[in-house]
């Protein structure tokens, strides 16, 4: 269902003690994707990001840098703004907690909590982690009084402090959770929040006297406010709230609006417990949803400066292209789960899903249109679903065309649903299913043969169907890859989405709206292939030196006694270089007739999916030139992303008896070569027709 309410999406406001890194980029890109999607739907949308500039951590960092805190935070704002620009993130507002507009409203919120009787003055004595800017109970600490998050010693704090009566909100919060079952996502994290609250809440210290870098407490400026109370308020202060009459606040924090806070799992408690408690106390409705995503590691390791893998986003965007980076982050790391940022995986997805999948689709289609139709979009075959063109060449609106249209409808519906459920990765899965369908459609309809045979009517139908599919794709990928989506549209001869009427819903819904007669313009590939040389150049430019894979290979080849790929150790024998490894003994000779009994065929992979519960198997639908595709299971899941195989030609043993694996029937075998280093599926050098005999 189309979203209709005003949509407000926020990122955490980032601490300015460090420069932006890929973890920050992950939240910001996700929020940007959601904002762009809602804007395409013509819904009033507001996207907020900003900076958390107060607190002890920042005060100390400024000191280390030999700067006054304000001068220091001012100097850190530009790198964040620039990073979001480079990443094509489009916040409507960028709030800094040192701005007067924010400070005034935090003080207003404090006054409301005070008026509600929820603030009292007391003495605080407990532990504090400056890294988290959070109080810790003895129970939470690791041995040696270390913070469980930062693994650094916590500090003992003993001072006068104002407290917020959080303990009085245990029941109210639980009731609120009960009546708002999707308040926290993913559901598993919500359960953690609920159990934390069920254990009972302690009052929260919300002011400090031992440092000055914060918002003064109204009426007692000996105290500055706890940095999290200050920071969380940014979500409403940026709208002009809690002053009820502020227009943005009315529009985006009103009951008629949806508010989504995107946060990392480490800061969920602040957003799902403290923030709604403050708001309930102030008589303000909590937001609609807090979405906690997982943490990124980099090439399998925790990101940290000491490991030298602290990844700023801009060089990656420059090396791979901003859109490829956005795509990779949104597709490669399931939202809500921890995931790994791997340079190798980025290249694999770039070449496979973007280059071979979408880029190749556009290129194939526009080349055929250029060669056979003068580059012009042919007449639409269907108006209101009715076949319009009849030719002597036979049926012109076939089941295949209908299926493609249905698949396009399905992709638009599914991707929209996933975006509304804040699951950008699943939305991309749905979109890429359509990319594979469209590539498979071209393979099956063989427009080049239609052109050769002069079946221009049918050719027109086929090309129209797939051009229209590309138009749909250009809209669906826009939230993720706005720049490449516009480039795709330029080649299709379409107006830029950026120039659309902003309050109109342009999400694709009616198949057949691409105007006939549109002049297409075959241009440069959308995602030029990153070959091995280019990859080496990019990796070197990122200071990665040799890639991990080659390190691993050389360890295996060079290290005496190092475990081999099969897990066996090589004792203390000198290492044998891989290319000198003697091959497996050859089989005894056989007759030519015997060889010819093996029916080897060229197959075209139409779709590829992981087999549930199997680590090894992919389920492939392969066109062997027969009536329908064959289902073949191949143990190659660890070596290929399914999408990267779609559209590839392979060699299939076609006359083996069917076999069941994991409850699925396999009707043949795909040939592959495996050595110590890896596995490669065999593919003919020339794109022979599916079903061609291999001998
Ligand atoms: N200033 C607070 C947030 C206040 S919001 C009212 C803060 N800032 S932070 O800069 O430390 O972290 C901001 C966000 O970056 C958090 O959501 C955190 O989860 C996220 N990430 C930091 N490192 C990360 C990864 N390695 N991976 C993914 N996200 C990570 O907390």
XYZ file of C-alpha atoms in Angstrom, residues 249-493:
245
model
C 6.940 20.010 14.382
C 3.197 19.963 13.781
C 3.625 18.317 10.415
C 6.292 15.732 11.204
C 5.804 14.963 14.888
C 2.022 15.029 14.748
C -0.083 11.902 15.055
C -0.597 11.873 11.314
C 3.079 11.467 10.604
C 5.454 8.521 10.745
C 8.759 9.012 12.543
C 11.600 6.531 12.106
C 14.870 6.784 13.993
C 17.650 4.768 12.368
C 20.236 3.871 15.017
C 23.033 1.369 15.593
C 22.307 -1.472 17.994
C 24.763 -0.025 20.536
C 22.611 3.030 21.131
C 19.230 1.342 21.142
C 18.703 1.600 24.896
C 18.975 5.383 24.795
C 16.411 5.562 21.996
C 14.005 2.861 23.089
C 14.019 3.437 26.855
C 15.272 6.898 27.857
C 13.890 8.830 24.883
C 10.259 7.623 25.126
C 10.404 8.073 28.913
C 11.510 11.719 28.533
C 8.817 12.296 25.939
C 6.061 10.655 27.992
C 7.082 12.811 30.923
C 6.913 15.930 28.756
C 3.491 14.935 27.417
C 4.836 14.288 23.928
C 4.088 11.185 21.883
C 7.136 8.969 21.308
C 8.213 8.318 17.719
C 6.639 5.601 15.589
C 9.699 3.421 15.299
C 13.303 2.952 16.294
C 15.185 0.762 13.844
C 18.420 -0.732 15.165
C 20.878 -1.891 12.556
C 23.886 -4.079 13.191
C 27.560 -3.268 13.216
C 29.978 -3.451 10.334
C 33.325 -5.118 10.577
C 35.888 -4.439 7.872
C 37.313 -7.427 6.032
C 36.352 -9.517 9.025
C 37.862 -7.301 11.698
C 36.447 -4.760 14.103
C 37.014 -1.285 12.717
C 39.584 0.586 14.733
C 42.292 3.120 14.196
C 44.929 0.894 15.744
C 44.246 -1.859 13.219
C 44.504 0.702 10.433
C 41.136 -0.319 8.996
C 39.171 2.764 9.959
C 37.394 3.373 6.668
C 36.413 6.888 5.679
C 33.681 6.695 3.050
C 34.892 9.310 0.535
C 37.924 7.411 -0.860
C 35.753 4.320 -1.304
C 33.156 6.347 -3.166
C 35.855 7.762 -5.376
C 37.370 4.348 -6.064
C 34.188 2.388 -6.791
C 31.676 5.134 -7.524
C 29.268 6.503 -4.926
C 26.327 4.529 -6.237
C 28.161 1.224 -6.236
C 29.205 1.870 -2.647
C 25.628 2.759 -1.645
C 24.346 -0.337 -3.393
C 26.915 -2.566 -1.763
C 26.251 -1.263 1.735
C 22.515 -1.661 1.353
C 22.609 -5.073 -0.328
C 25.711 -6.660 1.125
C 24.877 -6.174 4.795
C 21.439 -7.330 5.895
C 19.778 -4.505 7.771
C 19.439 -5.365 11.435
C 22.284 -7.869 11.433
C 25.998 -7.430 11.895
C 27.859 -7.669 8.646
C 31.215 -7.374 7.062
C 32.435 -4.707 4.699
C 34.667 -6.599 2.314
C 36.452 -4.952 -0.586
C 36.480 -8.283 -2.404
C 32.735 -8.725 -1.992
C 32.156 -5.182 -3.201
C 34.050 -5.910 -6.421
C 32.211 -9.221 -6.842
C 28.806 -7.574 -6.438
C 29.826 -4.693 -8.664
C 30.906 -6.939 -11.507
C 28.166 -9.507 -11.017
C 24.966 -7.799 -10.003
C 25.620 -4.298 -11.289
C 27.772 -4.941 -14.359
C 26.599 -8.338 -15.614
C 23.103 -7.888 -14.260
C 21.763 -4.379 -14.768
C 24.482 -2.765 -16.898
C 24.530 -5.617 -19.338
C 20.742 -5.615 -19.590
C 20.666 -1.958 -20.610
C 23.494 -2.431 -23.048
C 21.993 -5.460 -24.723
C 18.602 -3.850 -25.096
C 19.779 -0.513 -26.406
C 22.204 -2.134 -28.857
C 19.365 -4.168 -30.361
C 17.049 -1.151 -30.455
C 19.757 0.897 -32.115
C 20.634 -1.721 -34.680
C 17.119 -2.748 -35.616
C 14.739 0.040 -34.652
C 16.816 3.154 -35.274
C 17.180 3.645 -31.519
C 13.497 4.511 -31.177
C 11.048 2.999 -28.677
C 8.553 1.005 -30.768
C 4.782 1.264 -30.473
C 3.348 0.023 -27.230
C 1.759 -3.353 -27.926
C -0.849 -3.030 -25.257
C -3.149 -0.305 -24.233
C -5.072 -1.170 -21.122
C -3.677 -4.683 -21.360
C -5.164 -5.354 -24.792
C -3.038 -6.625 -27.652
C -2.876 -3.813 -30.162
C -0.621 -5.057 -32.906
C -1.468 -8.084 -34.996
C 1.006 -9.380 -37.539
C 1.342 -12.381 -39.771
C 4.255 -13.534 -37.686
C 2.084 -15.268 -35.174
C 1.059 -14.349 -31.626
C 2.507 -11.084 -30.663
C 1.596 -10.852 -27.019
C 2.803 -14.043 -25.525
C 2.901 -15.639 -22.136
C 6.540 -14.573 -21.805
C 5.576 -10.919 -22.172
C 2.780 -11.297 -19.670
C 5.140 -12.962 -17.228
C 7.680 -10.175 -17.523
C 4.987 -7.599 -16.867
C 3.777 -9.580 -13.849
C 7.326 -9.851 -12.557
C 7.735 -6.093 -12.905
C 4.535 -5.547 -10.928
C 5.754 -7.983 -8.319
C 9.141 -6.268 -8.018
C 7.568 -2.817 -7.637
C 5.162 -4.092 -5.001
C 7.707 -6.114 -3.086
C 10.462 -3.522 -3.106
C 8.011 -0.866 -1.909
C 6.832 -3.145 0.867
C 10.387 -3.837 2.007
C 11.271 -0.166 1.959
C 8.241 0.628 4.048
C 9.387 -2.052 6.461
C 12.834 -0.434 6.510
C 14.588 -3.341 4.891
C 16.604 -1.905 2.018
C 18.503 -5.135 1.348
C 15.323 -7.129 0.792
C 14.015 -4.364 -1.466
C 17.131 -4.731 -3.607
C 16.686 -8.501 -3.701
C 13.207 -7.968 -5.136
C 14.495 -5.476 -7.706
C 17.335 -7.736 -8.798
C 14.930 -10.607 -9.301
C 13.414 -8.444 -12.006
C 16.838 -7.698 -13.508
C 17.395 -11.451 -13.821
C 13.908 -11.938 -15.275
C 14.506 -9.276 -17.899
C 17.858 -10.772 -18.888
C 16.253 -14.209 -19.080
C 13.402 -12.765 -21.156
C 15.837 -11.489 -23.770
C 17.600 -14.831 -23.897
C 14.364 -16.663 -24.433
C 12.719 -14.306 -26.883
C 15.955 -13.980 -28.887
C 15.296 -10.577 -30.419
C 18.387 -10.961 -32.627
C 16.757 -13.987 -34.315
C 13.471 -12.083 -34.664
C 15.372 -9.296 -36.413
C 17.170 -11.762 -38.640
C 13.909 -13.383 -39.616
C 12.325 -9.987 -40.221
C 9.649 -10.504 -37.540
C 9.495 -6.825 -36.778
C 6.087 -6.856 -35.089
C 7.170 -9.386 -32.537
C 10.553 -7.680 -32.212
C 8.739 -4.448 -31.361
C 6.703 -6.137 -28.651
C 9.768 -7.726 -27.108
C 11.820 -4.569 -27.156
C 8.970 -2.476 -25.819
C 8.431 -4.895 -22.929
C 12.022 -4.836 -21.897
C 12.483 -1.087 -22.385
C 9.449 -0.500 -20.203
C 10.926 -2.872 -17.624
C 14.104 -0.798 -17.672
C 12.043 2.328 -17.100
C 10.510 0.690 -14.041
C 13.938 -0.324 -12.852
C 15.217 3.226 -13.251
C 12.633 4.386 -10.706
C 13.089 1.504 -8.303
C 16.861 1.840 -8.134
C 16.767 5.625 -7.775
C 16.568 5.688 -3.969
C 19.680 3.505 -3.836
C 21.676 4.745 -6.824
C 20.303 8.147 -7.787
C 23.117 9.102 -10.119
C 23.240 5.805 -12.041
C 19.433 5.740 -12.184
C 19.484 9.114 -13.932
C 22.229 7.900 -16.283
C 20.060 4.917 -17.129
C 17.125 7.230 -17.776
C 19.224 9.454 -20.022
C 20.082 6.433 -22.166
C 16.396 5.480 -22.257
C 15.563 9.018 -23.393
